[in-house]
Coordinates of C-alpha atoms in Angstrom, one line a residue:
X501 CA 117.8 91.8 108.9
X502 CA 121.1 91.7 110.7
X503 CA 123.4 94.7 110.6
X504 CA 125.8 93.7 107.9
X505 CA 128.8 96.0 107.1
X506 CA 128.6 97.8 103.8
X507 CA 131.8 96.2 102.7
X508 CA 130.1 92.9 102.3
X509 CA 127.8 94.4 99.7
X510 CA 130.4 96.1 97.5
X511 CA 130.5 93.2 95.0
X512 CA 126.8 92.7 94.7
X513 CA 125.7 90.7 92.8
X514 CA 127.7 87.9 94.2
X515 CA 127.1 85.8 91.1
X516 CA 126.9 86.5 87.4
X517 CA 123.4 87.2 86.1
X518 CA 122.1 87.4 82.6
X519 CA 121.3 90.9 81.3
X520 CA 118.6 91.8 78.9
X521 CA 119.6 94.8 76.8
X522 CA 116.7 96.8 75.3
X523 CA 114.1 94.4 76.7
X524 CA 110.5 95.4 76.3
X525 CA 108.2 95.0 79.3
X526 CA 106.0 93.0 76.9
X527 CA 108.5 90.2 77.4
X528 CA 107.3 89.5 80.9
X529 CA 103.9 91.0 81.1
X530 CA 100.8 88.9 81.8
X531 CA 98.6 88.8 78.7
X532 CA 95.7 90.8 80.4
X533 CA 98.2 93.4 81.7
X534 CA 99.9 93.6 78.3
X535 CA 96.8 94.1 76.3
X536 CA 95.5 96.9 78.6
X537 CA 98.9 98.7 78.5
X538 CA 99.3 98.4 74.7
X539 CA 95.8 99.9 74.3
X540 CA 96.5 102.8 76.7
X541 CA 99.9 103.6 75.1
X542 CA 98.2 103.7 71.6
X543 CA 95.4 106.0 72.8
X544 CA 95.8 109.4 71.3
X545 CA 96.3 112.1 73.9
X546 CA 96.7 109.6 76.7
X547 CA 99.9 111.2 78.0
X548 CA 98.4 114.7 77.8
X549 CA 95.2 113.7 79.7
X550 CA 97.2 112.3 82.6
X551 CA 99.7 115.1 82.7
X552 CA 96.6 117.4 83.1
X553 CA 95.4 115.1 85.9
X554 CA 98.7 115.4 87.7
X555 CA 97.5 118.7 89.1
X556 CA 94.8 116.9 90.9
X557 CA 96.9 113.9 92.1
X558 CA 98.8 114.1 95.3
X559 CA 102.2 113.2 93.7
X560 CA 104.1 116.3 94.8
X561 CA 102.8 115.8 98.3
X562 CA 103.9 112.1 98.3
X563 CA 107.4 113.0 97.0
X564 CA 107.8 115.6 99.8
X565 CA 106.4 113.2 102.4
X566 CA 108.9 110.4 101.5
X567 CA 111.8 112.9 101.2
X568 CA 111.0 114.4 104.6
X569 CA 110.0 111.3 106.6
X570 CA 111.7 108.3 105.1
X571 CA 115.3 107.3 104.4
X572 CA 116.4 107.7 100.8
X573 CA 118.5 104.8 99.6
X574 CA 122.0 105.8 98.4
X575 CA 125.6 104.8 98.7
X576 CA 125.5 106.4 102.2
X577 CA 122.2 104.9 103.3
X578 CA 121.1 101.3 102.8
X579 CA 124.0 100.8 100.5
X580 CA 123.2 97.2 99.9
X581 CA 119.7 98.1 98.7
X582 CA 121.2 100.8 96.4
X583 CA 123.5 98.2 94.9
X584 CA 120.5 95.9 94.3
X585 CA 118.5 98.7 92.7
X586 CA 121.3 99.7 90.3
X587 CA 121.8 96.0 89.5
X588 CA 118.1 95.5 88.8
X589 CA 118.0 98.5 86.5
X590 CA 121.2 97.3 84.7
X591 CA 119.7 93.8 84.1
X592 CA 116.4 95.2 82.8
X593 CA 118.2 98.0 81.0
X594 CA 116.3 100.8 82.7
X595 CA 118.4 103.8 82.0
X596 CA 117.2 106.1 84.7
X597 CA 117.4 104.6 88.2
X598 CA 114.2 105.5 90.2
X599 CA 114.6 107.1 93.6
X600 CA 114.1 104.5 96.4
X601 CA 113.0 105.1 100.0
X602 CA 112.8 103.0 103.1
X603 CA 109.7 103.8 105.1
X604 CA 109.3 102.9 108.8
X605 CA 106.4 100.5 108.8
X606 CA 106.3 97.0 110.4
X607 CA 104.0 95.8 107.7
X608 CA 106.1 94.1 104.9
X609 CA 105.2 96.1 101.7
X610 CA 106.7 97.7 98.6
X611 CA 105.3 99.9 95.9
X612 CA 106.2 101.9 92.8
X613 CA 104.2 105.1 92.3
X614 CA 104.5 108.4 90.4
X615 CA 103.4 110.0 87.2
X616 CA 106.4 111.9 85.9
X617 CA 109.0 109.9 87.6
X618 CA 108.5 106.5 89.4
X619 CA 109.4 106.3 93.1
X620 CA 110.1 103.0 94.8
X621 CA 109.2 102.6 98.5
X622 CA 109.9 99.6 100.7
X623 CA 109.0 99.3 104.3
X624 CA 111.3 98.4 107.2
X625 CA 109.1 95.4 107.8
X626 CA 110.0 94.0 104.4
X627 CA 113.8 94.9 104.7
X628 CA 113.9 93.1 108.0
X629 CA 112.0 90.1 106.8
X630 CA 113.8 89.1 103.6
X631 CA 117.4 87.9 103.0
X632 CA 119.5 89.3 100.2
X633 CA 118.3 87.1 97.3
X634 CA 114.7 87.4 98.3
X635 CA 115.0 91.2 98.5
X636 CA 116.7 91.3 95.1
X637 CA 113.6 89.7 93.6
X638 CA 111.4 92.3 95.3
X639 CA 113.6 95.2 94.0
X640 CA 113.4 93.6 90.6
X641 CA 109.6 93.4 91.0
X642 CA 109.4 97.1 91.6
X643 CA 111.8 98.0 88.8
X644 CA 109.5 95.9 86.5
X645 CA 106.6 98.1 87.6
X646 CA 108.7 101.1 86.6
X647 CA 109.7 99.7 83.2
X648 CA 106.1 98.8 82.4
X649 CA 104.7 102.2 83.4
X650 CA 102.6 100.7 86.1
X651 CA 103.5 103.5 88.5
X652 CA 101.2 105.9 86.6
X653 CA 98.1 103.7 87.1
X654 CA 99.0 102.7 90.6
X655 CA 99.1 106.4 91.5
X656 CA 95.7 106.9 89.8
X657 CA 94.3 103.9 91.7
X658 CA 95.5 105.3 95.0
X659 CA 93.9 108.7 94.2
X660 CA 90.6 107.3 93.1
X661 CA 90.4 105.0 96.1
X662 CA 90.9 108.0 98.3
X663 CA 88.4 110.1 96.3
X664 CA 85.8 107.3 96.6
X665 CA 86.0 107.6 100.4
X666 CA 85.5 111.3 100.3
X667 CA 82.4 111.2 98.0
X668 CA 80.9 108.1 99.6
X669 CA 77.9 110.3 100.7
X670 CA 77.1 110.8 96.9
X671 CA 75.5 107.5 95.8
X672 CA 75.9 107.8 92.0
X673 CA 79.3 109.6 92.3
X674 CA 80.6 106.9 94.6
X675 CA 79.3 104.1 92.4
X676 CA 80.9 105.5 89.3
X677 CA 84.3 105.9 91.0
X678 CA 84.2 102.5 92.6
X679 CA 83.4 100.9 89.2
X680 CA 86.6 102.4 87.9
X681 CA 88.5 101.4 91.0
X682 CA 87.2 97.8 90.7
X683 CA 88.4 97.6 87.1
X684 CA 91.8 99.1 88.0
X685 CA 92.2 96.6 90.8
X686 CA 91.5 93.7 88.4
X687 CA 94.1 95.1 86.0
X688 CA 96.6 95.8 88.9
X689 CA 96.3 92.2 90.2
X690 CA 97.4 91.0 86.7
X691 CA 100.2 93.6 86.7
X692 CA 101.5 92.1 90.0
X693 CA 101.9 88.8 88.2
X694 CA 103.9 90.7 85.5
X695 CA 106.1 92.3 88.1
X696 CA 106.7 89.0 89.8
X697 CA 108.1 87.8 86.5
X698 CA 110.3 90.8 86.3
X699 CA 111.6 90.0 89.8
X700 CA 112.5 86.6 88.7
X701 CA 114.4 88.0 85.6
X702 CA 116.4 90.2 88.0
X703 CA 117.0 87.7 90.8
X704 CA 117.2 84.6 88.5
X705 CA 116.6 82.4 91.5
X706 CA 113.1 80.9 91.5
X707 CA 113.5 79.4 95.0
X708 CA 114.4 82.8 96.4
X709 CA 111.3 84.3 94.8
X710 CA 109.2 81.5 96.3
X711 CA 110.7 82.0 99.7
X712 CA 110.0 85.7 99.6
X713 CA 106.3 85.2 98.9
X714 CA 106.2 82.5 101.5
X715 CA 107.7 84.8 104.1
X716 CA 105.2 87.6 103.2
X717 CA 102.4 85.1 103.9
X718 CA 103.9 83.4 107.0
X719 CA 106.6 85.6 108.5
X720 CA 110.3 85.1 109.3
X721 CA 110.1 81.5 110.4
X722 CA 111.7 79.9 107.4
X723 CA 112.8 76.8 109.3
X724 CA 109.1 76.1 110.0
X725 CA 108.1 76.5 106.4
X726 CA 108.6 74.6 103.1
X727 CA 108.3 76.0 99.6
X728 CA 106.9 72.7 98.2
X729 CA 104.3 72.5 100.9
X730 CA 103.4 76.2 100.3
X731 CA 102.8 75.5 96.6
X732 CA 100.6 72.6 97.6
X733 CA 98.4 75.1 99.4
X734 CA 97.9 76.8 96.1
X735 CA 96.9 73.5 94.5
X736 CA 94.4 72.8 97.3
X737 CA 93.0 76.3 96.9
X738 CA 92.6 75.7 93.2
X739 CA 91.3 72.1 93.5
X740 CA 88.7 72.4 96.2
X741 CA 85.1 73.4 96.8
X742 CA 81.9 73.9 94.8
X743 CA 80.2 76.9 93.1
X744 CA 79.8 78.6 96.5
X745 CA 83.6 78.5 97.0
X746 CA 84.1 79.8 93.4
X747 CA 81.9 82.8 94.2
X748 CA 83.6 83.4 97.6
X749 CA 87.0 83.3 95.8
X750 CA 85.9 86.1 93.5
X751 CA 84.4 88.1 96.4
X752 CA 87.5 87.7 98.6
X753 CA 89.9 88.9 95.9
X754 CA 87.8 91.8 94.5
X755 CA 88.9 94.4 97.2
X756 CA 92.5 93.4 96.9
X757 CA 95.2 95.1 94.8
X758 CA 97.4 92.0 94.9
X759 CA 96.6 88.3 94.1
X760 CA 96.9 85.9 97.1
X761 CA 100.5 84.9 97.8
X762 CA 100.0 81.2 97.2
X763 CA 98.4 82.0 93.8
X764 CA 101.3 84.3 93.0
X765 CA 103.9 81.6 93.8
X766 CA 102.1 79.0 91.8
X767 CA 101.7 81.4 88.8
X768 CA 105.4 82.4 88.9
X769 CA 106.5 78.7 89.0
X770 CA 104.2 77.9 86.1
X771 CA 105.6 80.7 84.0
X772 CA 109.2 79.7 84.9
X773 CA 108.5 76.3 83.4
X774 CA 107.3 77.6 80.1
X775 CA 109.1 77.7 76.8
X776 CA 108.6 81.4 76.6
X777 CA 110.6 81.9 79.8
X778 CA 113.4 79.7 78.5
X779 CA 113.6 81.5 75.2
X780 CA 113.7 84.8 77.1
X781 CA 116.6 83.5 79.2
X782 CA 118.3 82.5 76.0
X783 CA 118.2 86.0 74.7
X784 CA 115.1 85.8 72.5
X785 CA 112.7 88.5 73.6
X786 CA 110.8 91.6 72.2
X787 CA 112.8 94.8 72.2
X788 CA 111.6 98.3 73.2
X789 CA 112.4 99.5 69.7
X790 CA 109.5 97.3 68.4
X791 CA 106.9 98.6 70.9
X792 CA 105.5 101.2 68.5
X793 CA 104.8 98.5 65.9
X794 CA 102.8 96.5 68.5
X795 CA 99.3 95.8 67.3
X796 CA 96.5 96.6 69.8
X797 CA 94.3 94.0 68.0
X798 CA 96.9 91.3 68.3
X799 CA 97.4 92.1 72.0
X800 CA 93.7 91.9 72.7
X801 CA 93.5 88.7 70.7
X802 CA 96.4 87.2 72.7
X803 CA 94.7 88.2 75.9
X804 CA 91.3 86.8 74.8
X805 CA 93.0 83.5 73.8
X806 CA 94.7 83.3 77.2
X807 CA 91.4 83.7 79.1
X808 CA 89.7 81.3 76.7
X809 CA 92.4 78.7 77.4
X810 CA 92.2 79.4 81.1
X811 CA 88.4 78.9 81.2
X812 CA 88.7 75.8 79.0
X813 CA 91.4 74.1 81.2
X814 CA 90.1 75.3 84.6
X815 CA 88.8 72.8 87.1
X816 CA 87.0 75.5 89.0
X817 CA 83.3 74.7 89.2
X818 CA 82.2 78.1 88.0
X819 CA 84.7 78.2 85.2
X820 CA 83.7 74.7 84.1
X821 CA 80.1 75.7 84.1
X822 CA 80.9 78.8 82.0
X823 CA 82.8 76.5 79.6
X824 CA 80.0 74.0 79.4
X825 CA 77.4 76.7 78.8
X826 CA 79.6 78.0 75.9
X827 CA 79.8 74.5 74.6
X828 CA 76.1 73.9 74.8
X829 CA 76.2 71.2 77.5
X830 CA 72.8 70.0 78.8
X831 CA 71.2 70.0 82.3
X832 CA 72.8 73.3 83.3
X833 CA 70.1 73.9 85.9
X834 CA 70.9 70.6 87.6
X835 CA 74.6 71.3 87.6
X836 CA 74.0 74.7 89.2
X837 CA 71.8 73.1 91.9
X838 CA 74.5 70.4 92.6
X839 CA 77.2 73.1 92.6
X840 CA 75.5 75.1 95.3
X841 CA 74.9 72.0 97.5
X842 CA 71.5 71.1 95.9
X843 CA 70.0 74.2 97.5
X844 CA 69.6 72.4 100.8
X845 CA 69.4 68.9 99.3
X846 CA 66.2 69.4 97.3
X847 CA 67.2 68.1 93.9
X848 CA 64.9 65.2 94.3
X849 CA 67.6 62.6 93.5
X850 CA 68.1 63.8 89.9
X851 CA 71.3 62.4 88.5
X852 CA 71.9 60.7 91.8
X853 CA 75.1 59.1 90.6
X854 CA 76.8 62.4 90.3
X855 CA 75.4 64.4 93.2
X856 CA 77.6 63.3 96.1
X857 CA 79.0 66.5 97.5
X858 CA 78.6 68.5 94.2
X859 CA 79.3 65.6 91.8
X860 CA 82.4 65.4 89.7
X861 CA 82.4 69.2 89.4
X862 CA 82.4 70.0 93.1
X863 CA 85.9 68.8 94.1
X864 CA 88.1 70.8 91.8
X865 CA 88.9 74.4 91.2
X866 CA 91.2 77.1 89.9
X867 CA 90.9 80.7 90.9
X868 CA 89.6 83.1 88.4
X869 CA 92.7 85.3 88.9
X870 CA 95.6 83.7 87.0

């Protein structure tokens, strides 16, 4: 990022943006993320348990590390980022502005961690990669994590991942921890989709959000890239392959804390086109004052309905197979054989009219991670 004088950032934001007083994080959270968070918040003693865990977690060490070896964003340092941070907190009505640090790391990245108090960290690689509007969406993304309380679970995920490495020599202990880590990663991938939505609410510029994701995937060569072409990659990812590719998609995403960038871009664009988003922008959204009355059952029901609709409408071969099994479709064995390439072409010509390259089910797909 070029060295721009601080004076040019004094009037950030450069255009008027809508504010959302008292907005609840439920307004932008992905259904799977929201149902998990509502359940955890309703759990008696949840706060007490994790406060007790704080003695085991390296939070104090992390705070001291960033304070001593990173640059804290303020009016005196990275003033334009500080203005973006304050603006993001103002738009989402987050009263306490989280501390923010810039860490020397060429890898573009950002995170929000902490139990008692969220800390936002962005790398120099990210600051140098993104323009002002793209960076505003990223800052909004991290403020969305803070508003949702994601920083608590992210800190626990980091701790458990580290712990799993330390006890890898204990077979059962490692398996138990990795089972929790895998579940947390699945939740966290959904929380990233939630935070992308928060970033859009802060930046209020869908193309800038798209550009930021595209740059994270392909670097600072914007003149060589195209948002529409980038989104077509997501369509190709979702619409290609057979059952083998469906399984590979699941295996590829399992170790990741974030969904793939093309998938994130497609999901964000899809949400921006919904009536829910338009109503939110018109000022109709759930308030924090209503959070205590939120029903866990209703949240789980909404999450289940979302996944049911996803499976029903998915063109992914594995999802279609699951949907057909649930619907009592016949010849499931034949469809599995065709989906896996006829196990070397040994289906004996059964249903020959539909076995060319996996039949009608082998040429479409949607990733399981929505």
